[in-house]
CSV table of C-alpha atoms and ligand atoms in Angstrom, one decimal:
chain,number,residue,atom,x,y,z
A,1,MET,CA,92.9,150.8,100.0
A,2,THR,CA,91.9,151.3,96.4
A,3,SER,CA,88.8,149.8,94.7
A,4,THR,CA,89.0,148.9,91.1
A,5,ALA,CA,86.6,147.3,88.6
A,6,GLN,CA,88.7,144.6,87.1
A,7,ARG,CA,85.9,142.3,86.0
A,8,LYS,CA,86.6,139.7,83.4
A,9,GLU,CA,84.5,136.8,82.3
A,10,ALA,CA,85.9,133.4,82.7
A,11,ASP,CA,84.0,130.1,82.2
A,12,ILE,CA,85.7,128.7,85.2
A,13,ALA,CA,87.8,130.4,88.0
A,14,VAL,CA,90.2,128.1,89.8
A,15,ILE,CA,91.2,129.4,93.2
A,16,GLY,CA,94.7,128.3,94.1
A,17,GLY,CA,97.5,127.6,91.8
A,18,GLY,CA,99.4,124.8,93.6
A,19,VAL,CA,99.8,121.4,92.1
A,20,VAL,CA,96.1,120.6,92.5
A,21,GLY,CA,94.8,123.9,91.1
A,22,ALA,CA,97.3,123.9,88.3
A,23,ALA,CA,96.3,120.3,87.3
A,24,LEU,CA,92.6,121.1,87.4
A,25,ALA,CA,93.1,124.3,85.4
A,26,LEU,CA,95.1,122.5,82.7
A,27,GLY,CA,92.5,119.7,82.5
A,28,LEU,CA,89.7,122.3,82.2
A,29,ALA,CA,91.5,124.3,79.5
A,30,ARG,CA,92.1,121.0,77.6
A,31,CYS,CA,88.3,120.6,77.6
A,32,GLY,CA,88.0,124.0,76.0
A,33,ALA,CA,87.1,126.1,79.0
A,34,VAL,CA,88.3,129.7,79.4
A,35,VAL,CA,90.1,129.5,82.7
A,36,THR,CA,91.4,132.1,85.2
A,37,VAL,CA,93.5,131.0,88.1
A,38,LEU,CA,93.6,133.2,91.1
A,39,ASP,CA,96.5,132.2,93.3
A,40,GLY,CA,97.8,133.6,96.6
A,41,GLY,CA,101.4,132.7,95.7
A,42,ASP,CA,104.3,134.9,96.9
A,43,GLY,CA,105.0,133.3,100.2
A,44,ALA,CA,101.4,132.1,101.0
A,45,LEU,CA,101.2,128.7,102.6
A,46,CYS,CA,101.8,126.2,99.9
A,47,ALA,CA,102.4,122.5,100.1
A,48,SER,CA,103.3,122.1,96.4
A,49,GLY,CA,106.7,123.6,96.8
A,50,GLY,CA,107.8,121.4,99.6
A,51,ASN,CA,106.6,117.9,99.0
A,52,PHE,CA,108.4,114.5,98.7
A,53,ALA,CA,107.3,113.9,95.0
A,54,LEU,CA,106.1,110.3,95.3
A,55,ILE,CA,103.5,108.7,93.2
A,56,TRP,CA,102.5,106.3,96.0
A,57,VAL,CA,99.8,103.7,96.1
A,58,GLN,CA,100.9,101.1,98.7
A,59,SER,CA,99.5,102.0,102.1
A,60,LYS,CA,96.7,104.2,100.6
A,61,GLY,CA,93.1,103.5,101.4
A,62,LEU,CA,92.8,101.6,104.7
A,63,GLY,CA,89.2,102.5,105.8
A,64,MET,CA,88.2,103.7,102.3
A,65,PRO,CA,88.9,101.2,99.5
A,66,GLU,CA,87.7,103.8,97.0
A,67,TYR,CA,90.8,105.8,97.8
A,68,ALA,CA,93.1,102.8,97.0
A,69,LEU,CA,91.3,102.4,93.6
A,70,TRP,CA,91.5,106.2,92.9
A,71,SER,CA,95.2,106.3,93.8
A,72,ARG,CA,95.9,103.2,91.6
A,73,ARG,CA,94.0,104.7,88.7
A,74,SER,CA,96.1,107.9,88.9
A,75,ALA,CA,99.3,105.9,89.1
A,76,GLN,CA,98.3,104.0,86.0
A,77,ASP,CA,97.4,107.2,84.2
A,78,TRP,CA,100.6,108.9,85.2
A,79,HIS,CA,102.4,107.4,82.2
A,80,GLY,CA,100.0,109.3,80.0
A,81,LEU,CA,100.3,112.5,82.0
A,82,ALA,CA,104.1,112.5,81.8
A,83,ALA,CA,103.9,112.1,78.0
A,84,LEU,CA,101.2,114.9,77.8
A,85,LEU,CA,103.4,117.3,79.8
A,86,GLN,CA,106.4,116.5,77.6
A,87,ASP,CA,104.3,117.1,74.6
A,88,GLU,CA,102.4,120.2,75.6
A,89,ALA,CA,104.9,121.9,77.9
A,90,GLY,CA,108.2,120.5,76.5
A,91,ILE,CA,109.2,119.6,80.0
A,92,ASP,CA,110.5,116.2,81.2
A,93,VAL,CA,109.1,115.8,84.7
A,94,ALA,CA,111.5,112.8,85.4
A,95,HIS,CA,108.6,110.4,85.8
A,96,SER,CA,109.7,107.0,86.9
A,97,GLN,CA,107.5,104.2,88.2
A,98,PRO,CA,109.7,101.1,88.8
A,99,GLY,CA,107.8,100.1,92.0
A,100,GLY,CA,108.5,101.3,95.5
A,101,PHE,CA,109.8,99.8,98.8
A,102,THR,CA,109.1,100.4,102.4
A,103,PRO,CA,112.2,99.1,104.2
A,104,CYS,CA,111.7,97.9,107.8
A,105,LEU,CA,114.4,98.1,110.5
A,106,SER,CA,113.0,95.4,112.9
A,107,GLU,CA,111.0,92.3,112.7
A,108,ALA,CA,108.2,94.0,114.7
A,109,GLU,CA,108.1,96.8,112.1
A,110,LEU,CA,108.0,94.4,109.2
A,111,GLU,CA,105.2,92.4,110.9
A,112,LYS,CA,103.2,95.6,111.5
A,113,ARG,CA,103.6,96.8,108.0
A,114,ALA,CA,102.8,93.4,106.5
A,115,THR,CA,99.6,93.2,108.7
A,116,ALA,CA,98.5,96.7,107.7
A,117,ILE,CA,98.9,96.0,104.0
A,118,GLN,CA,97.1,92.7,104.2
A,119,ARG,CA,94.2,94.4,106.0
A,120,LEU,CA,94.2,97.2,103.3
A,121,TYR,CA,94.0,94.8,100.4
A,122,ARG,CA,91.5,92.5,102.0
A,123,GLN,CA,88.9,95.3,101.7
A,124,PRO,CA,86.2,94.9,99.0
A,125,GLY,CA,87.3,95.4,95.4
A,126,LEU,CA,91.1,95.4,96.1
A,127,ALA,CA,91.9,91.7,95.7
A,128,ASP,CA,93.9,92.3,92.6
A,129,PHE,CA,96.3,94.8,94.1
A,130,ARG,CA,99.8,93.3,94.0
A,131,TYR,CA,102.4,93.6,96.8
A,132,GLU,CA,105.2,91.5,98.2
A,133,VAL,CA,106.6,91.2,101.7
A,134,LEU,CA,110.3,90.6,101.3
A,135,ASP,CA,112.9,89.2,103.7
A,136,HIS,CA,116.4,90.7,104.1
A,137,ALA,CA,117.9,88.5,101.4
A,138,GLU,CA,115.3,89.3,98.8
A,139,THR,CA,115.4,93.0,99.6
A,140,ARG,CA,119.1,92.9,99.2
A,141,ARG,CA,118.9,91.1,95.9
A,142,ARG,CA,116.7,93.9,94.6
A,143,LEU,CA,118.5,96.8,96.4
A,144,PRO,CA,122.1,95.7,96.7
A,145,ASP,CA,123.2,98.7,98.7
A,146,ILE,CA,120.8,98.0,101.6
A,147,SER,CA,122.4,97.7,105.0
A,148,LYS,CA,122.4,94.7,107.3
A,149,HIS,CA,119.9,96.5,109.6
A,150,VAL,CA,117.1,96.2,107.1
A,151,VAL,CA,115.2,93.1,108.0
A,152,GLY,CA,112.9,93.2,105.0
A,153,ALA,CA,110.6,95.4,103.0
A,154,ILE,CA,107.2,95.8,101.5
A,155,TYR,CA,107.2,96.2,97.8
A,156,SER,CA,104.5,97.4,95.5
A,157,PRO,CA,105.0,97.5,91.7
A,158,LEU,CA,102.7,100.6,91.2
A,159,ASP,CA,104.8,103.1,93.0
A,160,GLY,CA,107.0,105.8,91.5
A,161,HIS,CA,108.2,109.4,91.7
A,162,VAL,CA,108.8,112.5,89.7
A,163,ASN,CA,110.6,115.8,89.9
A,164,SER,CA,107.7,117.6,91.6
A,165,LEU,CA,108.9,121.2,91.1
A,166,ARG,CA,109.2,120.4,87.4
A,167,LEU,CA,105.7,118.8,87.5
A,168,TRP,CA,104.3,122.0,88.9
A,169,ARG,CA,106.1,124.1,86.3
A,170,ALA,CA,105.0,121.8,83.5
A,171,LEU,CA,101.4,122.0,84.6
A,172,ARG,CA,101.5,125.8,84.5
A,173,ALA,CA,103.5,126.0,81.3
A,174,ALA,CA,101.1,123.6,79.5
A,175,GLY,CA,98.2,125.7,80.9
A,176,ALA,CA,99.7,128.9,79.7
A,177,ARG,CA,100.0,127.5,76.2
A,178,ARG,CA,96.3,126.7,76.4
A,179,GLY,CA,95.5,130.3,77.3
A,180,ILE,CA,94.9,130.0,81.1
A,181,ASP,CA,94.9,133.5,82.7
A,182,TYR,CA,97.2,132.8,85.7
A,183,ARG,CA,97.2,135.6,88.3
A,184,ALA,CA,99.8,135.3,91.1
A,185,SER,CA,99.3,137.2,94.3
A,186,HIS,CA,95.5,137.4,93.9
A,187,VAL,CA,94.1,136.4,97.2
A,188,VAL,CA,90.4,135.7,97.1
A,189,GLY,CA,88.4,137.2,99.9
A,190,SER,CA,84.8,136.7,98.8
A,191,ILE,CA,82.7,134.5,96.5
A,192,ARG,CA,79.1,135.5,95.8
A,193,PRO,CA,76.5,134.0,93.5
A,194,ARG,CA,75.7,136.3,90.6
A,195,ASP,CA,73.6,135.9,87.5
A,196,GLY,CA,73.8,132.1,87.5
A,197,GLY,CA,77.5,132.3,88.2
A,198,PHE,CA,79.9,133.7,90.7
A,199,ARG,CA,81.4,137.1,91.5
A,200,ILE,CA,84.8,136.6,93.0
A,201,GLY,CA,86.5,139.4,95.0
A,202,PHE,CA,90.3,139.4,95.5
A,203,HIS,CA,93.1,141.7,96.7
A,204,SER,CA,96.2,141.7,94.6
A,205,GLY,CA,99.7,143.0,94.1
A,206,PHE,CA,102.9,141.7,95.7
A,207,HIS,CA,103.7,145.2,97.0
A,208,ARG,CA,100.3,146.7,97.4
A,209,PRO,CA,98.1,144.2,99.1
A,210,GLY,CA,95.2,146.7,99.4
A,211,HIS,CA,94.4,146.7,95.7
A,212,TRP,CA,90.9,145.1,95.2
A,213,GLY,CA,89.3,143.7,92.2
A,214,GLU,CA,86.6,141.3,91.1
A,215,ILE,CA,86.0,138.8,88.3
A,216,ASP,CA,82.8,137.0,87.2
A,217,ALA,CA,83.0,133.3,86.4
A,218,GLY,CA,80.4,130.8,85.4
A,219,ARG,CA,81.8,128.2,87.8
A,220,VAL,CA,84.3,128.2,90.6
A,221,VAL,CA,86.7,125.5,91.7
A,222,LEU,CA,88.2,125.8,95.2
A,223,ALA,CA,91.7,124.4,95.0
A,224,ALA,CA,93.4,126.6,97.6
A,225,GLY,CA,94.9,123.9,99.8
A,226,LEU,CA,94.5,124.8,103.4
A,227,GLY,CA,92.9,128.1,102.2
A,228,ASN,CA,89.8,126.0,101.2
A,229,ALA,CA,88.7,125.8,104.9
A,230,ARG,CA,87.9,129.5,104.8
A,231,LEU,CA,86.6,129.7,101.2
A,232,ALA,CA,84.3,126.6,101.2
A,233,PRO,CA,81.5,128.0,103.5
A,234,MET,CA,81.2,131.0,101.1
A,235,VAL,CA,79.5,128.6,98.6
A,236,GLY,CA,77.7,126.2,101.0
A,237,LEU,CA,80.6,123.7,101.2
A,238,ALA,CA,82.8,122.5,104.0
A,239,ALA,CA,86.5,121.7,104.0
A,240,PRO,CA,87.5,120.9,107.5
A,241,LEU,CA,91.2,120.9,106.8
A,242,GLN,CA,94.2,121.0,109.2
A,243,PRO,CA,97.9,121.4,108.5
A,244,ARG,CA,100.2,118.5,109.2
A,245,LYS,CA,103.9,119.4,109.1
A,246,GLY,CA,106.4,117.3,107.2
A,247,GLN,CA,110.2,117.8,107.4
A,248,ILE,CA,112.5,116.9,104.6
A,249,ILE,CA,116.3,116.7,104.2
A,250,VAL,CA,118.3,116.8,101.0
A,251,THR,CA,121.8,115.7,100.6
A,252,GLU,CA,124.5,116.7,98.1
A,253,LYS,CA,124.4,114.9,94.8
A,254,THR,CA,125.9,111.4,94.6
A,255,ALA,CA,126.3,108.7,91.9
A,256,ALA,CA,123.0,107.0,91.1
A,257,PHE,CA,122.6,103.9,93.3
A,258,LEU,CA,118.9,103.9,94.3
A,259,HIS,CA,116.7,103.1,91.4
A,260,HIS,CA,113.4,102.7,93.3
A,261,PRO,CA,111.6,105.2,95.5
A,262,MET,CA,110.9,104.4,99.1
A,263,ALA,CA,108.3,105.8,101.5
A,264,SER,CA,110.8,107.9,103.3
A,265,LEU,CA,113.9,108.0,101.1
A,266,ARG,CA,114.5,108.5,97.4
A,267,GLN,CA,117.3,109.6,95.0
A,268,THR,CA,116.2,112.4,92.8
A,269,ASP,CA,116.8,112.5,89.1
A,270,GLU,CA,119.4,115.1,89.8
A,271,GLY,CA,121.3,112.8,92.2
A,272,GLY,CA,120.5,114.2,95.7
A,273,ILE,CA,119.0,112.0,98.3
A,274,MET,CA,115.7,113.2,99.8
A,275,ILE,CA,114.8,111.9,103.2
A,276,GLY,CA,111.6,112.5,105.0
A,277,ASP,CA,108.3,111.1,106.2
A,278,SER,CA,107.7,113.0,109.4
A,279,GLN,CA,104.2,113.9,110.4
A,280,GLU,CA,103.5,116.5,113.1
A,281,ASP,CA,100.3,118.2,114.2
A,282,CYS,CA,101.6,121.5,115.4
A,283,GLY,CA,99.4,124.1,113.7
A,284,PHE,CA,100.9,126.5,111.2
A,285,ASP,CA,104.4,126.2,112.6
A,286,THR,CA,106.8,125.6,109.7
A,287,GLY,CA,110.0,125.5,111.7
A,288,VAL,CA,112.6,122.8,111.1
A,289,GLY,CA,113.4,120.9,114.3
A,290,GLN,CA,116.7,119.2,114.9
A,291,SER,CA,115.2,116.4,117.0
A,292,VAL,CA,112.9,115.3,114.1
A,293,ILE,CA,115.6,115.8,111.4
A,294,ALA,CA,118.1,113.7,113.5
A,295,VAL,CA,115.7,110.7,113.8
A,296,MET,CA,115.1,110.8,110.0
A,297,ALA,CA,118.8,111.0,109.2
A,298,GLU,CA,119.6,108.2,111.6
A,299,ARG,CA,117.0,105.9,110.1
A,300,ALA,CA,118.2,106.7,106.6
A,301,VAL,CA,121.8,105.9,107.5
A,302,ARG,CA,120.7,102.6,109.1
A,303,THR,CA,118.9,101.8,105.8
A,304,PHE,CA,121.9,102.7,103.6
A,305,ALA,CA,125.2,103.0,105.4
A,306,ARG,CA,126.7,104.9,102.5
A,307,LEU,CA,124.5,107.9,103.3
A,308,ALA,CA,126.6,108.7,106.3
A,309,ALA,CA,129.3,110.1,104.0
A,310,LEU,CA,127.0,112.6,102.3
A,311,HIS,CA,126.6,116.2,103.3
A,312,VAL,CA,123.2,117.6,103.9
A,313,VAL,CA,122.7,120.7,101.7
A,314,ARG,CA,119.1,121.7,102.7
A,315,SER,CA,116.3,120.9,105.0
A,316,TRP,CA,112.8,122.4,105.1
A,317,SER,CA,109.3,121.8,106.3
A,318,ALA,CA,106.0,122.2,104.6
A,319,LEU,CA,102.4,121.7,105.7
A,320,ARG,CA,100.3,118.9,104.4
A,321,VAL,CA,96.6,119.6,103.6
A,322,MET,CA,94.8,117.1,105.8
A,323,SER,CA,91.1,116.3,106.0
A,324,PRO,CA,90.0,114.7,109.3
A,325,ASP,CA,90.3,111.1,107.8
A,326,GLY,CA,93.2,111.9,105.5
A,327,PHE,CA,91.2,111.2,102.3
A,328,PRO,CA,90.4,113.8,99.6
A,329,ILE,CA,87.4,116.1,99.6
A,330,TYR,CA,85.8,116.4,96.2
A,331,GLN,CA,82.3,117.9,96.1
A,332,GLN,CA,79.9,120.1,94.2
A,333,SER,CA,77.8,122.5,96.3
A,334,HIS,CA,74.1,121.7,96.5
A,335,SER,CA,73.2,125.2,97.5
A,336,HIS,CA,75.5,126.8,94.9
A,337,PRO,CA,75.6,124.5,91.9
A,338,GLY,CA,78.7,125.2,89.8
A,339,ALA,CA,81.0,125.6,92.9
A,340,PHE,CA,83.3,122.7,93.5
A,341,VAL,CA,85.9,122.0,96.2
A,342,VAL,CA,88.9,119.8,95.4
A,343,THR,CA,91.5,119.1,98.0
A,344,CYS,CA,93.8,116.2,99.0
A,345,HIS,CA,97.1,115.5,100.6
A,346,SER,CA,98.6,113.6,97.7
A,347,GLY,CA,98.4,116.1,94.9
A,348,VAL,CA,101.4,114.6,93.1
A,349,THR,CA,100.1,111.0,93.1
A,350,LEU,CA,96.6,112.2,92.0
A,351,ALA,CA,97.8,114.7,89.4
A,352,ALA,CA,96.9,112.4,86.6
A,353,ASN,CA,93.4,111.9,87.9
A,354,HIS,CA,93.0,115.7,88.4
A,355,VAL,CA,94.0,116.5,84.8
A,356,LEU,CA,92.5,113.6,83.0
A,357,THR,CA,89.4,112.6,85.0
A,358,LEU,CA,88.2,115.2,87.5
A,359,ALA,CA,88.7,118.3,85.4
A,360,PRO,CA,86.6,116.9,82.5
A,361,ALA,CA,83.9,115.9,85.0
A,362,ILE,CA,83.9,119.5,86.4
A,363,PHE,CA,83.7,120.8,82.9
A,364,ALA,CA,80.7,118.5,82.2
A,365,GLY,CA,79.1,119.8,85.5
A,366,GLN,CA,79.0,116.6,87.5
A,367,LEU,CA,81.5,114.7,89.5
A,368,PRO,CA,81.7,111.0,88.6
A,369,GLU,CA,80.2,108.3,90.8
A,370,SER,CA,83.7,106.9,91.5
A,371,VAL,CA,84.4,110.0,93.7
A,372,ALA,CA,81.1,110.2,95.5
A,373,ARG,CA,82.7,108.8,98.6
A,374,PHE,CA,85.0,111.8,98.8
A,375,SER,CA,82.2,114.2,99.6
A,376,ALA,CA,82.6,116.2,102.8
A,377,ARG,CA,79.2,115.0,103.8
A,378,ARG,CA,80.9,111.9,105.3
A,379,PHE,CA,82.0,114.1,108.2
A,380,ASP,CA,78.3,115.0,109.0
A,381,VAL,CA,77.9,112.4,111.7
A,382,PRO,CA,74.7,112.7,113.8
A,383,PRO,CA,75.3,113.8,117.4
A,384,HIS,CA,75.7,111.0,119.9
A,385,VAL,CA,72.7,110.5,122.1
B,1,LIG,C1,106.2,117.4,103.4
B,1,LIG,C2,105.2,117.0,102.4
B,1,LIG,C3,105.4,115.9,101.6
B,1,LIG,C4,104.5,115.5,100.6
B,1,LIG,N1,104.8,114.4,99.9
B,1,LIG,C5,103.9,114.1,98.9
B,1,LIG,C6,104.2,113.0,98.0
B,1,LIG,O1,105.3,112.4,98.2
B,1,LIG,N2,103.3,112.6,97.1
B,1,LIG,C7,102.2,113.3,96.9
B,1,LIG,O2,101.4,112.9,96.1
B,1,LIG,N3,101.9,114.4,97.7
B,1,LIG,C8,102.7,114.8,98.6
B,1,LIG,N4,102.5,115.9,99.4
B,1,LIG,C9,101.2,116.6,99.2
B,1,LIG,C10,101.2,117.5,98.0
B,1,LIG,O3,102.3,118.4,98.0
B,1,LIG,C11,99.9,118.2,98.2
B,1,LIG,O4,98.8,117.4,97.9
B,1,LIG,C12,99.7,119.3,97.3
B,1,LIG,O5,100.8,120.2,97.3
B,1,LIG,C13,98.5,120.1,97.8
B,1,LIG,O6,98.4,120.9,96.8
B,1,LIG,P1,97.4,122.0,96.7
B,1,LIG,O7,97.5,122.7,95.4
B,1,LIG,O8,96.0,121.5,97.2
B,1,LIG,O9,97.8,123.0,97.9
B,1,LIG,P2,99.0,124.0,98.0
B,1,LIG,O10,100.2,123.5,97.4
B,1,LIG,O11,99.1,124.4,99.5
B,1,LIG,O12,98.5,125.3,97.2
B,1,LIG,C14,97.4,126.1,97.5
B,1,LIG,C15,97.5,127.4,96.8
B,1,LIG,O13,96.3,128.1,97.0
B,1,LIG,C16,96.7,129.4,97.3
B,1,LIG,N5,95.6,130.0,98.1
B,1,LIG,C17,95.3,129.8,99.4
B,1,LIG,N6,94.3,130.6,99.8
B,1,LIG,C18,94.0,131.3,98.7
B,1,LIG,C19,93.0,132.4,98.5
B,1,LIG,N7,92.2,132.8,99.4
B,1,LIG,N8,93.0,133.0,97.2
B,1,LIG,C20,93.8,132.6,96.3
B,1,LIG,N9,94.7,131.6,96.4
B,1,LIG,C21,94.8,131.0,97.6
B,1,LIG,C22,98.0,129.4,98.0
B,1,LIG,O14,98.7,130.6,97.8
B,1,LIG,C23,98.7,128.2,97.2
B,1,LIG,O15,99.4,128.7,96.1
B,1,LIG,C24,103.3,116.3,100.4
B,1,LIG,C25,103.1,117.5,101.1
B,1,LIG,C26,104.0,117.8,102.1
B,1,LIG,C27,103.8,119.1,102.9
C-alpha cells in the first residue's frame, strides 16, 4: 500500500458521481464553485446505470405531501434542464413529457390505484394536482394498441421519460465543460474536519486499489447512493439506506407505437421496449431471477399483445437507494456545518431540482425551507415506553 500526498483544494467535494452526484456537481459548478467529484465507479454499486428512466410524479408523496410538490416542481423544471443540457453539453437526452399511464388489468386493481391516488391528492396543498381515472374505452382511445385485458388506467399529465444513460453522460459532459475535476475509481474512506473545511481520504486506481490520497475541500456533499450509509456518520449525519432490487427487461427495437411512458413499460427513443417495476428486498444480491422476469413479461404482454412477438435482448437488475420511508434525505450536518447528504430513489425525476434548486442552495450554504421535511431527523423517533 502506498501513501501519497495528492492534496488539492476544492471549494466543494462531491462524493459519488452517479446521476445525483453528477447533477449536484453541475449545479454547483454553474454557481461558480470549484468542484471535485470523487467517484467509486468501475463496477461499484451504482443505481444510475440500471434505472427505468421515468420522470414520474403520479403516485409520489402519499404520507409526505412535500415530496409530491418537490417531484412536481422537478417535472416542471425538466423542460429547462433538457434545454440546458442540449446547450451546455450538446447532448439530446430524449426528454419527453406527454403524460404517463398506469394501466390496470382488473377492476380490483383499478379501484385500488384510484383510491390510492385520491388519498394522495387529498393531502394538504395538493388539490391542484391533475389526474384522471380512465375506463377501458377511454384508455383505448388514447392508447390504440392497448389489449382487451386492460380494464382502465390512471393518467397524469405531468409524467415523462428520458434516455437516462444519455442524461448521465450529459450531466458529466456539461460538468467537464465547467471545469469539474471528475475522478473515477476514487473511493472515499475517511472525511475529517480540517481548518474550517474537510480533509477527505480516498484510495484510487482501477488496477492498484491500495493507492491512497487526500484532498482538502471547503464543503463536502455526500451523494454516494447506498455508500452514503457508511459515509454520513463521519460528518455527524445519518443515512439509513437499504438496497431494493429492481429487474428490467429490454426487447429488440420495434416501430414506434407507444408515445406515453407507463409505470412499468415504456418505449425508448431508440425503439426498444423497457419492462420493469419489480421491487425486492434481498440485500445486495443483483441476480436476475426468471420467476420475476416471467411475471413482468406476462403482464406486459397482457397490456400490449403485440409485445409477444418481440425478442428480449437484455435483462438486468439494479439496486434502488431506499430510505426507510422511501422519501429523499437532504440535510446539512449540525455538528459539521458545510457537510451535506443528498440521497433519493428517484434521481432521474429529481435531476432538475438537484441541478437548479438544491445545488445553488448548497452553494449558498443553506438548504431551502421547502426541503426541511427531508431531513433524516424524521427517523429519530423517541423509544416506545
Ligand atoms: C431498477 C431501478 C429503476 C429505477 N427507475 C427510476 C426511474 O424510472 N426514475 C427515477 O427518477 N429514478 C429511478 N431509479 C433511481 C435512480 O436510478 C436513482 O435515484 C439514482 O440512480 C440514484 O443515484 P445516486 O447517484 O444517488 O446513486 P448511484 O447511482 O448508486 O451512484 C452512487 C455513486 O457513488 C459512488 N460511491 C459509493 N460509495 C463511494 C465512496 N465511498 N467513495 C466514492 N464514491 C462512492 C458509486 O461508485 C456510484 O458511482 C431507479 C433505480 C433502479 C435501481
